[in-house]
Amino acid sequence: MEVIFGYPGGAVLPIYDALFHQNAIRHVLVRQEGGAVHAAEGYARSTGKVGVVLVTSGPGATNAVTGLVDALMDSIPIVCLTGQVPTHLIGNDAFQEADTTGITRPATKHNYLVKRSEDLARVVHEAFYVARSGRPGPVVIDLPKDIVINPAPWTPPPETQHRSYRPQTDPDPEQIRQAIALLKGAKRPMIYTGGGVINAGEAASDALVRFVRATGFPCTSTLMGLGAYPANDPQFLGMLGMHGTYEANLAMHGCDVMLNVGARFDDRVTGRLNAFSPNSRKIHVDIDPSSINKNVPVEVPIVGDAGRVLEALLAAWQQDGTRVDTQALAEWWREIDEWRAKDCLRFTQETARGSIIKPQYAIQRLYEMTRALGRETFITTEVGQHQMWAAQHFRFDRPNHWMTSGGLGTMGYGLPAAMGVQMAHPDALVIDIAGEASILMNIQEMGTLAQYRLPVKVFILNNQYMGMVRQWQELLHGGRYSESYSAALPDFVKLADSFHAVGLRATGVDELDGVIAEMLASDRAVIADIAVDPKENCFPMIPSGAAHNQMILGPEHEDRAAGITDEGLVLV
Amino acid sequence: MRGQTTPPQFLPLQTVSPMPIDPTQRRATISVLVENEAGILARVVGLFSGRGYNIDSLTVAPVDQRGRSRINVVTSGTEMVIEQIKAQLDRLVPVHRVADLTMEGPHIAREMALIKVVGTGEHRVEALRIANAFRARVIDATAESFVFEMTGGTEKLDAFLDLMRPLGLAEVSRTGVAAIARGKRVIDDLHGAHDA
Ligand SMILES: Cc1ncc(C[n+]2csc(CCOP(=O)(O)OP(=O)(O)O)c2C)c(N)n1
Ligand SMILES: [Mg+2]
């Protein structure tokens, strides 16, 4: 542990006193505890290490809850130390007491209340192990003040296995054999990968690339898995799901054998379950057995670490003498290329001076200009249309460089996450692609950027609306834009200035490149307020309750088809 | 010298199996061996309520010297839901072992009930007669009441209570189901044997 993101208070003062007396651990003082957890998430996801958080009892702990659930949903390893009132006061409604273990039980992978100082060292070792092993997740250690005020004995990490928790990492060879038999016989195969590949470490992404290339099969990725397979590679069909590409979703719908590695058949991906990939035989690789057969029944379940499974699959693929049906595969690729030719992410940017900026174009230019720069670049996002456009138009070719709140969809994630990434990678370029509404949810963290001189770039696609909400209201609620207009916005340029950062603004297309260039050239924190088309919608879109082949395309496409059922209306 | 007894056979560890879609519901008696630590029951109960699973019965008590407890849950759902329940239980950090007794072979399930019947005259005589037929024990009696103690399967207890209802059934206290596999098979933590 090198960095800890925290915020002090009465119950954790003894820990802060200990931090004062040492130099090994760097403490980053956030401006709100929620920011601390997202920062730790960004730190964890960009390094593969466990992110560490320290907050006080009561409100400190409750402020951390959103971040904990976020980390739980996206399988991010976090250890969160929470202060607690002294043991003899627990249960008395003492000042700043909250039932933290009770509140965080469903918000964590596991949690602990340490009641004896002799347990402290064991619990801390165990918490780190639980957080990072198996399917990673957040772990809370609740620390009563009397436990942390007295010295506690240090004991080395236990050498024996955990008594009850032993995740399975190596796959069953028989299931690998069955998977290969299915894959070799496939005529219309599809590989679908998710955040599990990222979590399994860089070696897993590397194994994925080798496996996909060896098979010649098409592959797609969930939002969380972007970067595991290089986006510019011809075998990559783009992201799938609600705002995924036409070709990825139709290939999922039409495939005859599906290999899912480290994804969980989330409803954003499957669309209407009973119409999801109706004719495929499915193989599901996951480290968490409870993810398998949860939403979608599969033929071959494989429990194990994504990296190890991919290595085993690759070895078995090469050993197996069966030849793939190259003719069928070529036919399948022809079909896919036809779908691809639709160019579903196409948009039209007016180029005349002063023309309104299309949000997609802003991302595209950001991507091209950062790429031209050649610096190591990390992207975080907030939640909304801008997040989906970032996923569609910023093309990732390395794992761990894309951090977004997928499972929980937490507005306010991006800025603190970027802060955590920048702490871990001081020389890298870290950009939060934001919406004007989301950014206000954790805007206080601009103060943290200033204090630690973290040169994070906040790139706001300012459409003056909670765009994603507005889009749903337009498509599903008769254009009644109830409470989705971002009224009374701050002047983001002045706001940046007041937080000791650089504020920039682009209002017409001719100003965009200049603003991006200036932002990238700055060695300080920057807020770039990019005024974009407020009416733009994010397409393609699979409406809630619809199937993959009932996708709505953008206005650029003549055959856009639409259909939101009453059934779909109740879904989120 | 070697004894006659063969070592116990362990029930196979629960593994993920391919799953057909079957919309029909079934009942499952699931035994869970857990670390006996603070909050474990809340974790299990929270899992059921949080994910909308049914609990028909739940019992918990320490069962060995190694600080472990056994939780018996009777639940119902489709095959897919029951598999999910088992996988979710197995995912809890303090859980050693999850066994679906209903699936893993013949098993015995029993619960105990204390049943208070209040009445006089004909009803009282009839209650006692039926209690005898059901092998319920009288463990408390006054001129106007009995407390019966009865052990048996859930259906037997339900049947007895149905008969007592018109005879002055006043109060019931039930333990919930304790269950165990028949024969020499035992539920134990086998992970150690599987890991090198
Ligand atoms: C904490 C939280 N509250 C509410 C939502 C619901 N929500 C999803 S997207 C969105 C609008 C986001 O607006 P903005 O940040 O401007 O992004 P845009 O969609 O305009 O790009 C809202 C309110 C959420 N995801 N998170
Ligand atoms: Mg907006």
PDB file of C-alpha atoms in Angstrom, chain A residues 117-296:
ATOM      1  CA  SER A 117      -6.749  -5.471  19.075  1.00  0.00           C
ATOM      2  CA  GLU A 118      -5.120  -8.895  18.805  1.00  0.00           C
ATOM      3  CA  ASP A 119      -7.387  -9.595  15.799  1.00  0.00           C
ATOM      4  CA  LEU A 120      -6.408  -6.409  13.991  1.00  0.00           C
ATOM      5  CA  ALA A 121      -3.390  -7.650  12.040  1.00  0.00           C
ATOM      6  CA  ARG A 122      -5.113 -10.864  10.934  1.00  0.00           C
ATOM      7  CA  VAL A 123      -8.213  -9.003   9.807  1.00  0.00           C
ATOM      8  CA  VAL A 124      -6.193  -6.488   7.788  1.00  0.00           C
ATOM      9  CA  HIS A 125      -4.234  -9.238   6.011  1.00  0.00           C
ATOM     10  CA  GLU A 126      -7.434 -11.125   5.361  1.00  0.00           C
ATOM     11  CA  ALA A 127      -9.258  -8.038   4.084  1.00  0.00           C
ATOM     12  CA  PHE A 128      -6.597  -7.371   1.446  1.00  0.00           C
ATOM     13  CA  TYR A 129      -6.634 -11.004   0.399  1.00  0.00           C
ATOM     14  CA  VAL A 130     -10.422 -11.105   0.105  1.00  0.00           C
ATOM     15  CA  ALA A 131     -10.524  -7.778  -1.764  1.00  0.00           C
ATOM     16  CA  ARG A 132      -8.070  -8.804  -4.479  1.00  0.00           C
ATOM     17  CA  SER A 133      -8.609 -12.551  -4.893  1.00  0.00           C
ATOM     18  CA  GLY A 134     -11.344 -14.409  -6.719  1.00  0.00           C
ATOM     19  CA  ARG A 135     -13.831 -11.901  -8.043  1.00  0.00           C
ATOM     20  CA  PRO A 136     -12.375  -8.702  -6.584  1.00  0.00           C
ATOM     21  CA  GLY A 137     -14.515  -6.348  -4.555  1.00  0.00           C
ATOM     22  CA  PRO A 138     -14.698  -3.839  -1.723  1.00  0.00           C
ATOM     23  CA  VAL A 139     -14.041  -4.866   1.874  1.00  0.00           C
ATOM     24  CA  VAL A 140     -14.813  -2.718   4.921  1.00  0.00           C
ATOM     25  CA  ILE A 141     -12.941  -2.904   8.207  1.00  0.00           C
ATOM     26  CA  ASP A 142     -14.842  -1.106  10.942  1.00  0.00           C
ATOM     27  CA  LEU A 143     -12.444   0.066  13.619  1.00  0.00           C
ATOM     28  CA  PRO A 144     -13.715   1.162  17.049  1.00  0.00           C
ATOM     29  CA  LYS A 145     -11.645   3.992  18.429  1.00  0.00           C
ATOM     30  CA  ASP A 146     -10.443   2.056  21.489  1.00  0.00           C
ATOM     31  CA  ILE A 147      -9.032  -0.629  19.177  1.00  0.00           C
ATOM     32  CA  VAL A 148      -6.945   1.825  17.162  1.00  0.00           C
ATOM     33  CA  ILE A 149      -5.844   4.053  20.001  1.00  0.00           C
ATOM     34  CA  ASN A 150      -3.886   1.276  21.679  1.00  0.00           C
ATOM     35  CA  PRO A 151      -0.917  -0.444  20.092  1.00  0.00           C
ATOM     36  CA  ALA A 152      -1.851  -3.755  18.519  1.00  0.00           C
ATOM     37  CA  PRO A 153       0.526  -6.651  17.889  1.00  0.00           C
ATOM     38  CA  TRP A 154       1.672  -7.088  14.295  1.00  0.00           C
ATOM     39  CA  THR A 155       1.546 -10.626  12.970  1.00  0.00           C
ATOM     40  CA  PRO A 156       2.797 -11.739   9.565  1.00  0.00           C
ATOM     41  CA  PRO A 157       0.319 -12.667   6.851  1.00  0.00           C
ATOM     42  CA  PRO A 158      -0.989 -16.178   7.487  1.00  0.00           C
ATOM     43  CA  GLU A 159       0.672 -18.863   5.389  1.00  0.00           C
ATOM     44  CA  THR A 160      -2.247 -21.222   5.577  1.00  0.00           C
ATOM     45  CA  GLN A 161      -5.253 -20.953   3.362  1.00  0.00           C
ATOM     46  CA  HIS A 162      -8.299 -19.080   4.420  1.00  0.00           C
ATOM     47  CA  ARG A 163     -10.605 -21.296   6.467  1.00  0.00           C
ATOM     48  CA  SER A 164     -13.649 -20.978   4.289  1.00  0.00           C
ATOM     49  CA  TYR A 165     -12.875 -18.719   1.311  1.00  0.00           C
ATOM     50  CA  ARG A 166     -10.953 -20.384  -1.508  1.00  0.00           C
ATOM     51  CA  PRO A 167     -11.854 -19.169  -4.969  1.00  0.00           C
ATOM     52  CA  GLN A 168     -11.252 -21.566  -7.813  1.00  0.00           C
ATOM     53  CA  THR A 169      -8.802 -20.138 -10.334  1.00  0.00           C
ATOM     54  CA  ASP A 170      -7.837 -23.127 -12.491  1.00  0.00           C
ATOM     55  CA  PRO A 171     -10.419 -24.424 -14.936  1.00  0.00           C
ATOM     56  CA  ASP A 172     -11.648 -27.987 -15.138  1.00  0.00           C
ATOM     57  CA  PRO A 173      -9.824 -29.628 -18.108  1.00  0.00           C
ATOM     58  CA  GLU A 174     -12.947 -31.528 -19.128  1.00  0.00           C
ATOM     59  CA  GLN A 175     -14.872 -28.300 -19.511  1.00  0.00           C
ATOM     60  CA  ILE A 176     -12.020 -26.815 -21.529  1.00  0.00           C
ATOM     61  CA  ARG A 177     -12.251 -29.845 -23.796  1.00  0.00           C
ATOM     62  CA  GLN A 178     -16.007 -29.398 -24.209  1.00  0.00           C
ATOM     63  CA  ALA A 179     -15.551 -25.712 -24.959  1.00  0.00           C
ATOM     64  CA  ILE A 180     -12.968 -26.398 -27.640  1.00  0.00           C
ATOM     65  CA  ALA A 181     -15.201 -29.038 -29.211  1.00  0.00           C
ATOM     66  CA  LEU A 182     -18.006 -26.480 -29.471  1.00  0.00           C
ATOM     67  CA  LEU A 183     -15.720 -23.734 -30.768  1.00  0.00           C
ATOM     68  CA  LYS A 184     -14.066 -25.915 -33.381  1.00  0.00           C
ATOM     69  CA  GLY A 185     -17.452 -26.973 -34.715  1.00  0.00           C
ATOM     70  CA  ALA A 186     -18.786 -23.436 -34.892  1.00  0.00           C
ATOM     71  CA  LYS A 187     -19.980 -21.950 -38.153  1.00  0.00           C
ATOM     72  CA  ARG A 188     -20.917 -18.560 -36.739  1.00  0.00           C
ATOM     73  CA  PRO A 189     -18.787 -18.114 -33.615  1.00  0.00           C
ATOM     74  CA  MET A 190     -18.659 -15.039 -31.421  1.00  0.00           C
ATOM     75  CA  ILE A 191     -16.362 -14.115 -28.550  1.00  0.00           C
ATOM     76  CA  TYR A 192     -17.767 -11.740 -25.951  1.00  0.00           C
ATOM     77  CA  THR A 193     -15.498 -10.442 -23.191  1.00  0.00           C
ATOM     78  CA  GLY A 194     -15.952  -8.262 -20.137  1.00  0.00           C
ATOM     79  CA  GLY A 195     -14.352  -6.633 -17.128  1.00  0.00           C
ATOM     80  CA  GLY A 196     -13.237 -10.012 -15.811  1.00  0.00           C
ATOM     81  CA  VAL A 197     -10.482 -10.062 -18.421  1.00  0.00           C
ATOM     82  CA  ILE A 198      -9.257  -6.650 -17.226  1.00  0.00           C
ATOM     83  CA  ASN A 199      -9.408  -7.784 -13.609  1.00  0.00           C
ATOM     84  CA  ALA A 200      -7.381 -10.876 -14.387  1.00  0.00           C
ATOM     85  CA  GLY A 201      -4.413  -8.644 -15.215  1.00  0.00           C
ATOM     86  CA  GLU A 202      -2.541  -7.612 -18.336  1.00  0.00           C
ATOM     87  CA  ALA A 203      -1.464 -11.184 -19.024  1.00  0.00           C
ATOM     88  CA  ALA A 204      -5.114 -12.132 -19.441  1.00  0.00           C
ATOM     89  CA  SER A 205      -5.669  -9.453 -22.083  1.00  0.00           C
ATOM     90  CA  ASP A 206      -2.544 -10.667 -23.796  1.00  0.00           C
ATOM     91  CA  ALA A 207      -3.858 -14.234 -23.740  1.00  0.00           C
ATOM     92  CA  LEU A 208      -7.169 -12.999 -25.121  1.00  0.00           C
ATOM     93  CA  VAL A 209      -5.465 -11.346 -28.080  1.00  0.00           C
ATOM     94  CA  ARG A 210      -3.495 -14.502 -28.839  1.00  0.00           C
ATOM     95  CA  PHE A 211      -6.579 -16.691 -28.541  1.00  0.00           C
ATOM     96  CA  VAL A 212      -8.772 -14.470 -30.722  1.00  0.00           C
ATOM     97  CA  ARG A 213      -6.058 -14.263 -33.371  1.00  0.00           C
ATOM     98  CA  ALA A 214      -5.485 -18.035 -33.282  1.00  0.00           C
ATOM     99  CA  THR A 215      -9.172 -18.688 -33.876  1.00  0.00           C
ATOM    100  CA  GLY A 216      -9.831 -15.981 -36.422  1.00  0.00           C
ATOM    101  CA  PHE A 217     -13.182 -15.415 -34.705  1.00  0.00           C
ATOM    102  CA  PRO A 218     -14.919 -12.049 -34.299  1.00  0.00           C
ATOM    103  CA  CYS A 219     -14.981 -10.549 -30.823  1.00  0.00           C
ATOM    104  CA  THR A 220     -16.836  -7.861 -28.946  1.00  0.00           C
ATOM    105  CA  SER A 221     -16.587  -6.382 -25.482  1.00  0.00           C
ATOM    106  CA  THR A 222     -18.793  -4.993 -22.768  1.00  0.00           C
ATOM    107  CA  LEU A 223     -18.352  -1.428 -21.537  1.00  0.00           C
ATOM    108  CA  MET A 224     -16.177  -2.707 -18.688  1.00  0.00           C
ATOM    109  CA  GLY A 225     -13.988  -4.847 -20.877  1.00  0.00           C
ATOM    110  CA  LEU A 226     -12.916  -2.198 -23.395  1.00  0.00           C
ATOM    111  CA  GLY A 227      -9.176  -2.176 -24.010  1.00  0.00           C
ATOM    112  CA  ALA A 228      -8.611  -5.876 -23.327  1.00  0.00           C
ATOM    113  CA  TYR A 229      -8.671  -6.413 -27.085  1.00  0.00           C
ATOM    114  CA  PRO A 230      -7.316  -3.601 -29.282  1.00  0.00           C
ATOM    115  CA  ALA A 231     -10.233  -1.594 -30.643  1.00  0.00           C
ATOM    116  CA  ASN A 232      -8.564  -0.919 -33.981  1.00  0.00           C
ATOM    117  CA  ASP A 233      -8.042  -4.586 -34.772  1.00  0.00           C
ATOM    118  CA  PRO A 234     -10.252  -5.857 -37.616  1.00  0.00           C
ATOM    119  CA  GLN A 235     -11.448  -8.824 -35.552  1.00  0.00           C
ATOM    120  CA  PHE A 236     -12.984  -6.432 -33.022  1.00  0.00           C
ATOM    121  CA  LEU A 237     -16.590  -5.505 -33.748  1.00  0.00           C
ATOM    122  CA  GLY A 238     -16.834  -2.728 -31.164  1.00  0.00           C
ATOM    123  CA  MET A 239     -18.783  -2.662 -27.941  1.00  0.00           C
ATOM    124  CA  LEU A 240     -22.049  -4.597 -27.659  1.00  0.00           C
ATOM    125  CA  GLY A 241     -25.211  -3.901 -25.727  1.00  0.00           C
ATOM    126  CA  MET A 242     -27.725  -1.101 -25.397  1.00  0.00           C
ATOM    127  CA  HIS A 243     -25.464   1.414 -27.153  1.00  0.00           C
ATOM    128  CA  GLY A 244     -23.231  -1.107 -28.824  1.00  0.00           C
ATOM    129  CA  THR A 245     -22.510  -1.348 -32.522  1.00  0.00           C
ATOM    130  CA  TYR A 246     -24.859  -2.772 -35.100  1.00  0.00           C
ATOM    131  CA  GLU A 247     -22.358  -5.435 -36.107  1.00  0.00           C
ATOM    132  CA  ALA A 248     -21.554  -6.550 -32.555  1.00  0.00           C
ATOM    133  CA  ASN A 249     -25.190  -6.884 -31.545  1.00  0.00           C
ATOM    134  CA  LEU A 250     -26.296  -8.618 -34.728  1.00  0.00           C
ATOM    135  CA  ALA A 251     -23.360 -10.990 -34.516  1.00  0.00           C
ATOM    136  CA  MET A 252     -24.359 -11.796 -30.932  1.00  0.00           C
ATOM    137  CA  HIS A 253     -27.916 -12.344 -32.091  1.00  0.00           C
ATOM    138  CA  GLY A 254     -26.990 -14.549 -35.010  1.00  0.00           C
ATOM    139  CA  CYS A 255     -24.066 -16.584 -33.713  1.00  0.00           C
ATOM    140  CA  ASP A 256     -24.226 -20.334 -33.258  1.00  0.00           C
ATOM    141  CA  VAL A 257     -21.511 -20.645 -30.606  1.00  0.00           C
ATOM    142  CA  MET A 258     -20.799 -17.932 -28.055  1.00  0.00           C
ATOM    143  CA  LEU A 259     -17.768 -17.772 -25.806  1.00  0.00           C
ATOM    144  CA  ASN A 260     -18.244 -15.360 -22.911  1.00  0.00           C
ATOM    145  CA  VAL A 261     -15.072 -14.584 -20.976  1.00  0.00           C
ATOM    146  CA  GLY A 262     -15.430 -12.528 -17.811  1.00  0.00           C
ATOM    147  CA  ALA A 263     -18.742 -10.879 -18.568  1.00  0.00           C
ATOM    148  CA  ARG A 264     -22.006 -11.485 -16.798  1.00  0.00           C
ATOM    149  CA  PHE A 265     -24.889 -11.293 -19.279  1.00  0.00           C
ATOM    150  CA  ASP A 266     -25.952  -7.998 -17.754  1.00  0.00           C
ATOM    151  CA  ASP A 267     -29.326  -6.621 -18.884  1.00  0.00           C
ATOM    152  CA  ARG A 268     -27.572  -3.699 -20.651  1.00  0.00           C
ATOM    153  CA  VAL A 269     -25.935  -6.352 -22.809  1.00  0.00           C
ATOM    154  CA  THR A 270     -28.618  -8.960 -23.338  1.00  0.00           C
ATOM    155  CA  GLY A 271     -31.647  -6.772 -24.019  1.00  0.00           C
ATOM    156  CA  ARG A 272     -34.787  -8.859 -23.826  1.00  0.00           C
ATOM    157  CA  LEU A 273     -33.598 -12.089 -22.242  1.00  0.00           C
ATOM    158  CA  ASN A 274     -35.859 -14.530 -24.034  1.00  0.00           C
ATOM    159  CA  ALA A 275     -34.751 -13.142 -27.380  1.00  0.00           C
ATOM    160  CA  PHE A 276     -31.055 -12.979 -26.541  1.00  0.00           C
ATOM    161  CA  SER A 277     -28.892 -14.878 -28.995  1.00  0.00           C
ATOM    162  CA  PRO A 278     -31.598 -17.488 -29.431  1.00  0.00           C
ATOM    163  CA  ASN A 279     -29.703 -19.987 -31.567  1.00  0.00           C
ATOM    164  CA  SER A 280     -26.330 -20.166 -29.895  1.00  0.00           C
ATOM    165  CA  ARG A 281     -24.713 -22.728 -27.652  1.00  0.00           C
ATOM    166  CA  LYS A 282     -22.950 -20.849 -24.938  1.00  0.00           C
ATOM    167  CA  ILE A 283     -19.711 -21.192 -23.024  1.00  0.00           C
ATOM    168  CA  HIS A 284     -19.315 -18.971 -19.977  1.00  0.00           C
ATOM    169  CA  VAL A 285     -15.994 -18.358 -18.252  1.00  0.00           C
ATOM    170  CA  ASP A 286     -16.208 -16.622 -14.888  1.00  0.00           C
ATOM    171  CA  ILE A 287     -14.318 -16.690 -11.619  1.00  0.00           C
ATOM    172  CA  ASP A 288     -17.598 -16.304  -9.775  1.00  0.00           C
ATOM    173  CA  PRO A 289     -19.776 -19.433 -10.057  1.00  0.00           C
ATOM    174  CA  SER A 290     -22.835 -17.372  -9.093  1.00  0.00           C
ATOM    175  CA  SER A 291     -22.487 -15.379 -12.321  1.00  0.00           C
ATOM    176  CA  ILE A 292     -22.915 -18.517 -14.368  1.00  0.00           C
ATOM    177  CA  ASN A 293     -26.476 -19.567 -15.198  1.00  0.00           C
ATOM    178  CA  LYS A 294     -27.779 -16.497 -13.368  1.00  0.00           C
ATOM    179  CA  ASN A 295     -29.524 -14.772 -16.280  1.00  0.00           C
ATOM    180  CA  VAL A 296     -28.718 -16.915 -19.254  1.00  0.00           C
TER     181      VAL A 296
END
